[in-house]
XYZ file of C-alpha atoms in Angstrom:
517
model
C 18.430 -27.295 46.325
C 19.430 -24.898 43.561
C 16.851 -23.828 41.329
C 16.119 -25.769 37.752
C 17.451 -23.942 35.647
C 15.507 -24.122 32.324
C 16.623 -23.050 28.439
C 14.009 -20.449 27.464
C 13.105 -22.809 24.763
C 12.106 -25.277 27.114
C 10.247 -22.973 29.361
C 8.139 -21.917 26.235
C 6.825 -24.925 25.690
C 6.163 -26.233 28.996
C 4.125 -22.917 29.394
C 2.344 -22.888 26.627
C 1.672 -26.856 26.496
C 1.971 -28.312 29.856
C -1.433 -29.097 31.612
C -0.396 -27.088 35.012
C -0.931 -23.717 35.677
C 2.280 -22.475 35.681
C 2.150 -18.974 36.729
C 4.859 -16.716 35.307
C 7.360 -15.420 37.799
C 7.375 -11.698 36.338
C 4.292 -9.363 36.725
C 2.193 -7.786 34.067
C 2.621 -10.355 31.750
C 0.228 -9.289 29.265
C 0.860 -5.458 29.593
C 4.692 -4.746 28.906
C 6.742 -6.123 26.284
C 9.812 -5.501 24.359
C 11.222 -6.308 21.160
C 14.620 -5.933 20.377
C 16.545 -6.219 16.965
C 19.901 -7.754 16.745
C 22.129 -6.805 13.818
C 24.285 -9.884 12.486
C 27.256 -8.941 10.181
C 27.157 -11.651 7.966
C 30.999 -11.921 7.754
C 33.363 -15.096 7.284
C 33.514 -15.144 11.257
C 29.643 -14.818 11.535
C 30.245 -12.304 14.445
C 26.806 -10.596 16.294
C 26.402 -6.969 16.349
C 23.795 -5.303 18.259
C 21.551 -2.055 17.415
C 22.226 0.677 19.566
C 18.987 -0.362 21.809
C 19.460 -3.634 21.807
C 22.710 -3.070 23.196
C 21.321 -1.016 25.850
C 19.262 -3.709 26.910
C 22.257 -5.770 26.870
C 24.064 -3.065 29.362
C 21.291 -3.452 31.584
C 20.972 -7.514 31.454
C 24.982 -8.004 32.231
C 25.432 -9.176 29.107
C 22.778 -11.992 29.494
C 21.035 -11.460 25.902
C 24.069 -11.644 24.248
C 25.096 -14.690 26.336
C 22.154 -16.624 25.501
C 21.794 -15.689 21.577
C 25.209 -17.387 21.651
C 24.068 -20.489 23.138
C 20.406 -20.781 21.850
C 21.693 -22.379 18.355
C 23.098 -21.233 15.921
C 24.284 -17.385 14.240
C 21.087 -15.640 13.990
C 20.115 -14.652 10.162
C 18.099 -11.960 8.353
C 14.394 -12.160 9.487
C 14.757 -15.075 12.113
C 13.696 -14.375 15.390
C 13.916 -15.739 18.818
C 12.273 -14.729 22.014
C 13.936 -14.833 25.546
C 11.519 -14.857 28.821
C 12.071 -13.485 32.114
C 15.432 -11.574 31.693
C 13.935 -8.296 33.312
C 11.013 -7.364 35.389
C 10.178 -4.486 33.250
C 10.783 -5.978 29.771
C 9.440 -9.769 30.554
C 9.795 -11.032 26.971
C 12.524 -9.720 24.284
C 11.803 -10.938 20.501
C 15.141 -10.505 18.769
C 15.464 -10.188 14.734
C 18.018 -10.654 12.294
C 18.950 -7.384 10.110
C 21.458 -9.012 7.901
C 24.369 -6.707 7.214
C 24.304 -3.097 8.563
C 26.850 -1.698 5.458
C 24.269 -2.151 3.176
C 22.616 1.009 1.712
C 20.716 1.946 -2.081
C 21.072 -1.244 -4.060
C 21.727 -0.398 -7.734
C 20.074 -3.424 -8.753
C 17.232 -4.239 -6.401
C 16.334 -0.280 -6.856
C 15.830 0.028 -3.431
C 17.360 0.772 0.462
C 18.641 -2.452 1.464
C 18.689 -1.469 4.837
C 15.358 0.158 5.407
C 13.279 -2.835 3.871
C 14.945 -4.765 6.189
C 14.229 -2.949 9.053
C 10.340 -3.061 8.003
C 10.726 -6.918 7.243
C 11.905 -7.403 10.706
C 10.043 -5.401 12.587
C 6.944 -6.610 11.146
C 8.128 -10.229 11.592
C 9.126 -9.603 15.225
C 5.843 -8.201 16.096
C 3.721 -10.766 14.105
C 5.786 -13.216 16.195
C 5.036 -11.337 19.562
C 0.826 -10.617 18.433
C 1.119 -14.519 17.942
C 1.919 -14.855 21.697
C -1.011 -12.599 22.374
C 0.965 -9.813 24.244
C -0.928 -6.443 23.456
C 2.179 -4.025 23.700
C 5.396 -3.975 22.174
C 8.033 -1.532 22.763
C 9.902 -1.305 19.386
C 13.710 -0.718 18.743
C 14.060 2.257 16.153
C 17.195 0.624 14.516
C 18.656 3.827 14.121
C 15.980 4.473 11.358
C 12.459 4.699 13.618
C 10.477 5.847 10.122
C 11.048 2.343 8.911
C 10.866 0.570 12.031
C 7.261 1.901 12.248
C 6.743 1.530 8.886
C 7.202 -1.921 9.627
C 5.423 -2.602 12.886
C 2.270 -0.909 12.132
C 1.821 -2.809 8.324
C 3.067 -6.220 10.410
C 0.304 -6.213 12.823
C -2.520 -5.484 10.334
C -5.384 -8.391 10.090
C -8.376 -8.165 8.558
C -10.898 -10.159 11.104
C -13.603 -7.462 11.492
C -16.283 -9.936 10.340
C -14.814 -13.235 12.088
C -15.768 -14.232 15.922
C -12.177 -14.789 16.961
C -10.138 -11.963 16.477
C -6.464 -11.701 16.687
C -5.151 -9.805 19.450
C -4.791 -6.145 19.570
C -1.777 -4.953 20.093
C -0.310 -1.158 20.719
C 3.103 -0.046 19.882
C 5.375 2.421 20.873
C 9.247 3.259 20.185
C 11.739 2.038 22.720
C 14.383 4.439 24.008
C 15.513 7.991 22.549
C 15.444 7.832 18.944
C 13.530 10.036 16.243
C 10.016 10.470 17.532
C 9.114 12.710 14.559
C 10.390 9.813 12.343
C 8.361 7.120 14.281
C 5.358 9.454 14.067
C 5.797 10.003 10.512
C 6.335 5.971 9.944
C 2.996 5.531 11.568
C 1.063 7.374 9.657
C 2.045 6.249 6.573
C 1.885 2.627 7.673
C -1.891 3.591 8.843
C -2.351 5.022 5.628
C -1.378 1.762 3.483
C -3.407 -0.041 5.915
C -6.576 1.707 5.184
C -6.050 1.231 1.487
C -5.458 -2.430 2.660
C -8.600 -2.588 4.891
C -10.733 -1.156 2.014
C -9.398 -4.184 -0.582
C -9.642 -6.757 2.361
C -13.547 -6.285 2.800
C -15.908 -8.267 0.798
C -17.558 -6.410 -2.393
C -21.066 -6.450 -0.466
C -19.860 -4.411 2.757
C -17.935 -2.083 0.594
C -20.138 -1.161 -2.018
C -19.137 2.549 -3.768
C -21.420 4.226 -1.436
C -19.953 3.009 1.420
C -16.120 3.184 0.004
C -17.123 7.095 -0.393
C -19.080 7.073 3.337
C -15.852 5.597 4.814
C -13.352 8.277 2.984
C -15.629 10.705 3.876
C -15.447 9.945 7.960
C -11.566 9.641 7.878
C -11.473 12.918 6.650
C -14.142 14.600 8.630
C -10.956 15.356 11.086
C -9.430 17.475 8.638
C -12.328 19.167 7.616
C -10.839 22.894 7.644
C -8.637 22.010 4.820
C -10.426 19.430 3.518
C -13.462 19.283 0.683
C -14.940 16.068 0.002
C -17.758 15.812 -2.677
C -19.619 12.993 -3.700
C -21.185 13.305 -7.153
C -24.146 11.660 -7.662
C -25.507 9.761 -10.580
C -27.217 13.213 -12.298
C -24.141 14.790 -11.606
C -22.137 12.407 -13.691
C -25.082 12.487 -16.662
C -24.502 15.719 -16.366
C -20.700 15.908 -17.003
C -21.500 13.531 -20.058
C -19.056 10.699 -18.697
C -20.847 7.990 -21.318
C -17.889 5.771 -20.394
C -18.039 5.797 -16.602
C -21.670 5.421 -16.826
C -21.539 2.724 -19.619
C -19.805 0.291 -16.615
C -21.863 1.294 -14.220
C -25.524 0.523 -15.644
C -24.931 -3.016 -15.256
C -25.279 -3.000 -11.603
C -27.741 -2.110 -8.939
C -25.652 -0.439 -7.161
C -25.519 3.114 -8.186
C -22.168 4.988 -9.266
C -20.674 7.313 -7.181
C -17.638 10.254 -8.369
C -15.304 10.812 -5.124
C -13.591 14.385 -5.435
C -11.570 15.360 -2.784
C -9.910 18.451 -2.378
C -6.892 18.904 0.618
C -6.081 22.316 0.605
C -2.847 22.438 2.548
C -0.885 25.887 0.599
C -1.756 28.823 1.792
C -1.287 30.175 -1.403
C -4.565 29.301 -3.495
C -3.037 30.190 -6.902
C -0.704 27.222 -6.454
C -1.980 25.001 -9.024
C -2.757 21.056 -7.387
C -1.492 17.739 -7.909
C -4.270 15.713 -9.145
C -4.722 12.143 -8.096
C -7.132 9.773 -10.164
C -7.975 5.619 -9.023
C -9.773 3.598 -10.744
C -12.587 2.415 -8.152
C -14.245 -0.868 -9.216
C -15.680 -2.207 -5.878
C -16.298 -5.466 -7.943
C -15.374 -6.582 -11.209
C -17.308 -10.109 -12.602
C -16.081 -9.411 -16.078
C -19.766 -8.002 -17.024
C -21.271 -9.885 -19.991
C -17.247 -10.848 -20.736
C -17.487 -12.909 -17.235
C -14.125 -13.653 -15.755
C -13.810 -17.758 -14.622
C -14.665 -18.272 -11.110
C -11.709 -19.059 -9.968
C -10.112 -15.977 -8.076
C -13.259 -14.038 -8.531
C -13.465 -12.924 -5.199
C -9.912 -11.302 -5.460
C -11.830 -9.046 -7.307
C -13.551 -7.369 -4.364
C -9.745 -5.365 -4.609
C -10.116 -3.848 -8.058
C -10.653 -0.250 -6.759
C -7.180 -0.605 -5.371
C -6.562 2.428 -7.249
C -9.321 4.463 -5.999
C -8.164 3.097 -2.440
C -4.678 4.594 -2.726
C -5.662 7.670 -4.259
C -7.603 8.753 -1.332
C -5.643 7.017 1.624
C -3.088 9.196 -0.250
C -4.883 12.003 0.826
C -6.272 11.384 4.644
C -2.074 10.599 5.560
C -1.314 14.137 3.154
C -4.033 15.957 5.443
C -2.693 14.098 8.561
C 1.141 15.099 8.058
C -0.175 18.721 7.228
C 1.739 18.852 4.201
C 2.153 22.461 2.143
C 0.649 20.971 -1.028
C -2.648 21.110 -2.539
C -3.803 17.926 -3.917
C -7.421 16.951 -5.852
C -8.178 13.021 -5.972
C -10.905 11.572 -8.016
C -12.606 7.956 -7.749
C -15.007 7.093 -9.980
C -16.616 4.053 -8.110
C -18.817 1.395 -9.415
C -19.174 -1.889 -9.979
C -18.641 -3.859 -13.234
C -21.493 -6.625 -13.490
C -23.745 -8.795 -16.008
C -27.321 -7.613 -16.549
C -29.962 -6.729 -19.107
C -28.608 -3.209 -18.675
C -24.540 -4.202 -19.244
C -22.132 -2.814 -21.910
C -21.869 -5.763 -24.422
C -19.570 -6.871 -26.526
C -19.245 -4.564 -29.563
C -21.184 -1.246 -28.534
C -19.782 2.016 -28.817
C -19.832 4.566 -26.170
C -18.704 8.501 -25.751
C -16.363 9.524 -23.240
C -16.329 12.770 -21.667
C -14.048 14.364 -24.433
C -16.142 13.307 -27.273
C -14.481 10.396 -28.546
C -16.153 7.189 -29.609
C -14.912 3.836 -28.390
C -15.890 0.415 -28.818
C -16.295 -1.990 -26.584
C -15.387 -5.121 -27.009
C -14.262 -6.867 -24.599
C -16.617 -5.670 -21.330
C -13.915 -6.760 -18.803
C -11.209 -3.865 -19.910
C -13.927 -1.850 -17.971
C -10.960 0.118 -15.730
C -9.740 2.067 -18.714
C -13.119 3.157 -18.986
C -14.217 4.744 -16.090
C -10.183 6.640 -16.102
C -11.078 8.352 -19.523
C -13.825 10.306 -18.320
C -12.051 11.249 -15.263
C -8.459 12.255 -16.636
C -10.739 14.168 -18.841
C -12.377 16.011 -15.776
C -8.882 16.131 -14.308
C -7.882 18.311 -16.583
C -10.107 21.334 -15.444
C -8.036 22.065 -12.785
C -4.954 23.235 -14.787
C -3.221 20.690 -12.289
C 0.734 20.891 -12.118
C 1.136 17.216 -12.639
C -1.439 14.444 -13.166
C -0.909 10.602 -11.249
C -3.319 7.684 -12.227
C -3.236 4.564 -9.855
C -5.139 1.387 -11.186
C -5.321 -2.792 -10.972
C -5.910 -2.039 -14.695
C -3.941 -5.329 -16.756
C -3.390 -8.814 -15.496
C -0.469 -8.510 -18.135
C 1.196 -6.445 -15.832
C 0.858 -9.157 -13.287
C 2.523 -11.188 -15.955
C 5.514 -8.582 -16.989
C 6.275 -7.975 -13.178
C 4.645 -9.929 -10.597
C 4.155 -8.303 -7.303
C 8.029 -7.196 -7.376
C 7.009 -3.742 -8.744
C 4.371 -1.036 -10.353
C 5.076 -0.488 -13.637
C 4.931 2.761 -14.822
C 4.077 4.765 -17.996
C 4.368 8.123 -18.038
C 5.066 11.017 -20.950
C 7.205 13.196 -18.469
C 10.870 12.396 -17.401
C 10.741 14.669 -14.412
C 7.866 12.717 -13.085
C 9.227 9.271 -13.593
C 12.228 10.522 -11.892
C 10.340 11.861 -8.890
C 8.461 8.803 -8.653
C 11.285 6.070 -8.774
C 13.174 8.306 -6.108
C 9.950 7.985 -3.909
C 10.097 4.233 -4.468
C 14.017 3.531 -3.349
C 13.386 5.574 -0.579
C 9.834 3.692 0.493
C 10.825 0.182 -0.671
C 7.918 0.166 -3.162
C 8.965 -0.602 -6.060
C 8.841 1.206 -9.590
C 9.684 -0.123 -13.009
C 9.360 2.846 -16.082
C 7.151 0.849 -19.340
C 7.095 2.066 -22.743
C 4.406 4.177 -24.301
C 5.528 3.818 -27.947
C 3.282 4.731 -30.618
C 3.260 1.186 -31.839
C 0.696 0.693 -29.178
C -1.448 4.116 -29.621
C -2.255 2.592 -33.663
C -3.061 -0.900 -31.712
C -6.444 1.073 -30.567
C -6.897 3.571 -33.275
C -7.140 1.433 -35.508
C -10.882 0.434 -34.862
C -13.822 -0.591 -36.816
C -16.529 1.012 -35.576
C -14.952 4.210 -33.689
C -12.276 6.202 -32.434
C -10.807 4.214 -30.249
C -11.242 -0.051 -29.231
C -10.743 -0.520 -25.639
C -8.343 -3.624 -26.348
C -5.513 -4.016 -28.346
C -5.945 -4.858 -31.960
C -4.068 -8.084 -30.963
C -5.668 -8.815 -27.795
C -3.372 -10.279 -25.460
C 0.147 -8.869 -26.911
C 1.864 -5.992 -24.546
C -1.891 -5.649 -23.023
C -0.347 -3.717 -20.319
C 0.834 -1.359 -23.219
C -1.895 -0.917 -25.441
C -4.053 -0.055 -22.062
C -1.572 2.702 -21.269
C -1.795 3.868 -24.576
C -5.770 4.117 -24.454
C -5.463 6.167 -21.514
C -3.280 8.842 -23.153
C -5.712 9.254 -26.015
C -7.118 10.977 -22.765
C -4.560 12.875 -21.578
C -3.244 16.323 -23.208
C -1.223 17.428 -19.889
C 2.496 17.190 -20.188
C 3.459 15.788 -16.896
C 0.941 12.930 -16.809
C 1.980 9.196 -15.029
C -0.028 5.984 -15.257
C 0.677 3.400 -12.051
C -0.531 -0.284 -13.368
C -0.500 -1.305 -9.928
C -2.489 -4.895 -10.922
C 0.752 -7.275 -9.949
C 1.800 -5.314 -6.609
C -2.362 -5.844 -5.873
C -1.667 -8.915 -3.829
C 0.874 -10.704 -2.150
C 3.126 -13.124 -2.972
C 5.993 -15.242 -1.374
C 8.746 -12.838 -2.067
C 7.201 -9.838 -0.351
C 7.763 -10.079 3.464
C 5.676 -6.689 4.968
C 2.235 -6.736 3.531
C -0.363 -9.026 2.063
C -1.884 -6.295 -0.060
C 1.347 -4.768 -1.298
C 0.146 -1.627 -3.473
C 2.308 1.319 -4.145
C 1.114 3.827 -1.602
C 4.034 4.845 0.706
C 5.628 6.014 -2.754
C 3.253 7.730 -3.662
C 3.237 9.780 0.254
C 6.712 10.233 -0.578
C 6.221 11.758 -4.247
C 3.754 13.896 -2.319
C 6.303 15.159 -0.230
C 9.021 15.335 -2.845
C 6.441 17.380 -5.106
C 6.058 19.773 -2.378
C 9.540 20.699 -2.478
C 9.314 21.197 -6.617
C 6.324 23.147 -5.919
C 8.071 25.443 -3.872
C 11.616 25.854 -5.434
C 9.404 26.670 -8.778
């Protein structure tokens, strides 16, 4: 009797579901996987075009994988997957992925590569599929553009479950057949990168308090230590630096403040003035005595997403040995209600001397970024970069589709917004107009208010514009990265989807400026 010969459809589920121990007839099961992307021209006669891997496997299979796509339903669209069993000893389960169309390049209106996001999108599908299936390696197809096929795998497989019992499974990747291993390598590390940022916002305020956000920066760069300075500024030393603002937030909570400076040193040439990096690092924001509604408190536990990318920024710069030298600064607290808490209505000094009043206790980001731009400024730095969840109105403006940006130099809105096409991040350029600046000079009781003198309009800009009263550089940029802080529907890679692989790739573009000037 011939064997039954079963639709791989069919032999999924009777695997997965049927009561008998169906042993697979391929070895290694668990050990050796594949996944291969298909590339489907969406033209008017919906023909299938395969990457250059894919087709290899194809070579090697007789033409079965392109046989059974044909016959498993129908044309295969962008980001839908299916997975074929058994076709080859060595590669016992293929995942294939729609592209979408392979002509498609820098969108003028999406302000992005078409075809590299999705590649990540994908990839990252594909191997959520295959981790779902609990197979622990996948050999990944480079697409022709392995950067953004890793890219994609490595943010795709990231879980947070460090503190649950049952953990997803583990699973290694590598890059199938001969494409760019320098890309891959390079996609890797700045997908590990985003992922520690991403790690850091995942974990609950209590386990990452700023002592131990500084602790863990600290051991990821211990590596990298021969280029590398980390220092971590105590309490004194910030009552010694006079930073009334930064320490006006942080006397509301146990917890006691901590200033991150890290220094990568990667220029030979020490005269080479830095790029200076600055995230705001609340590792918990209640709102202080202005308490936020409980509702999507705990979301807060992410609110030194700027601190986070700032220095993630820096352990990938120091991995990828880039020519550059780069300072970041974190001021990390926490913003809470207490005997001791800023309240409504008192006036602190920042750093530079100026007065501002307080009064409204939960615009608490803006505060702890004055005294550190200030600081930032002793380094005669080249170009200046703040990253900060600072405005829900910028969740309102632009949702998680893009960072807006505010900056009072063209060349560095330029370099940025070519980092983002390239990374898939997203940019959008806001105004800094001086209709906002008199919106927070004009204050009752000091030089500055931290809120708009008409609270909720363009709070977004009026934020930005408190910030510059702190800034006297001339290439200075301000990331509101508060919408792109979490997920939502529309983005396919990441849950926490903040701006970080553009800012690796401003890092890389500035090291170019740096050394043409």
């Amino acid at each position: 009797t011939p064997p039954l010969r079963i639709p791989p459809s069919v032999l999924v589920q009777i695997y997965y579901t049927s009561p008998l121990r169906i042993h697979p007839p391929w070895p290694n099961f668990s050990c050796l996987h594949c996944l291969s992307i298909c590339q489907l021209l969406e033209r008017e006669d919906d023909s299938l075009h395969l990457t250059e891997s894919a087709a290899g496997v194809d070579r090697v299979l007789s033409g079965k994988l392109t046989e059974l796509l044909k016959i498993s339903g129908p044309g295969l669209k962008k980001g839908k997957s299916r997975i074929f069993y058994g076709l080859h000893e060595d590669f016992p389960c293929i995942a294939v992925v729609g592209l979408g169309r392979n002509s498609l390049g820098v969108c003028g209106t999406e302000y992005w590569d078409t075809c590299k996001e999705n590649i990540r999108a994908a990839i990252a599908g594909g191997c959520r599929v295959l981790q779902n299936h609990v197979l622990t390696h996948i050999e990944v197809d480079g697409c022709n553009d392995s950067q953004s096929a890793a890219e994609g795998a490595v943010l795709g497989l990231f879980t947070y479950d460090d503190l649950k019992t049952k953990k997803k499974t583990r699973v290694t990747t590598q890059l199938h057949g001969s494409g760019c291993v320098s890309g891959w390598e390079k996609g890797v590390l700045y997908g590990e990168g985003q992922n520690l940022a991403r790690y850091l916002m995942e974990a609950p305020a209590n386990h990452v308090t700023p002592s131990v956000f500084a602790d863990t920066i600290t051991n990821r760069l211990a590596p990298y230590a021969d280029h590398v300075t980390v220092h971590k500024r105590s309490q004194e030393w910030i009552e010694e630096q006079q930073m009334g603002a930064f320490l006006s937030v942080s006397k509301g909570s146990e917890e006691p403040p901590v200033f991150l400076e890290l220094h990568y040193n990667g220029c030979p040439d020490n005269t080479q003035c830095p790029l200076l990096l600055v995230g705001k690092g609340i590792t918990f924001d209640s709102g202080g005595i202005s308490l936020k509604p409980p509702s999507g408190m705990d979301a807060m536990r992410a609110d030194m997403g700027g601190a986070a990318t700032v220095c993630s920024a820096i352990v990938t710069a120091a991995a990828l040995n880039l020519p550059i030298n780069i300072i970041g600064l974190a001021p990390l607290c926490e913003n809470m209600p207490s005997g001791k808490a800023n309240k409504p209505g008192d006036v602190v000094t920042a750093k530079n001397g100026k007065t501002i009043q307080v009064d409204n206790t939960d615009a608490e980001g803006r505060l702890i970024l004055a005294d550190a731009l200030c600081y930032a400024h002793s380094f005669n730095p080249r170009a200046i970069v703040n990253a900060a969840t600072l405005t829900g109105a910028m969740d309102v403006a632009l949702g998680s589709a893009a960072t807006g940006v505010f900056t009072n130099s063209d060349w560095l809105w330029e370099q940025l917004h070519k980092a983002s096409v390239v990374t898939g991040d997203r940019v959008w350029r806001m105004p800094l107009f001086q209709h906002y600046t008199r919106q927070v000079t004009d204050c009752q009781l000091a030089d500055l208010n931290n809120v708009g003198k008409y609270s909720r309009s363009g709070g977004a800009c009026t934020a930005a514009a408190f910030l510059r009263e702190f800034v006297t550089a001339p290439h200075w940029a301000h990331l509101d990265i508060a919408g792109v802080m979490t997920n939502k529907d529309e983005v396919t890679v990441v849950f926490w989807n903040i701006d970080l692989r553009a800012v690796f790739d401003f890092c890389i573009d500035f090291t170019g400026f740096v050394s043409l000037s």
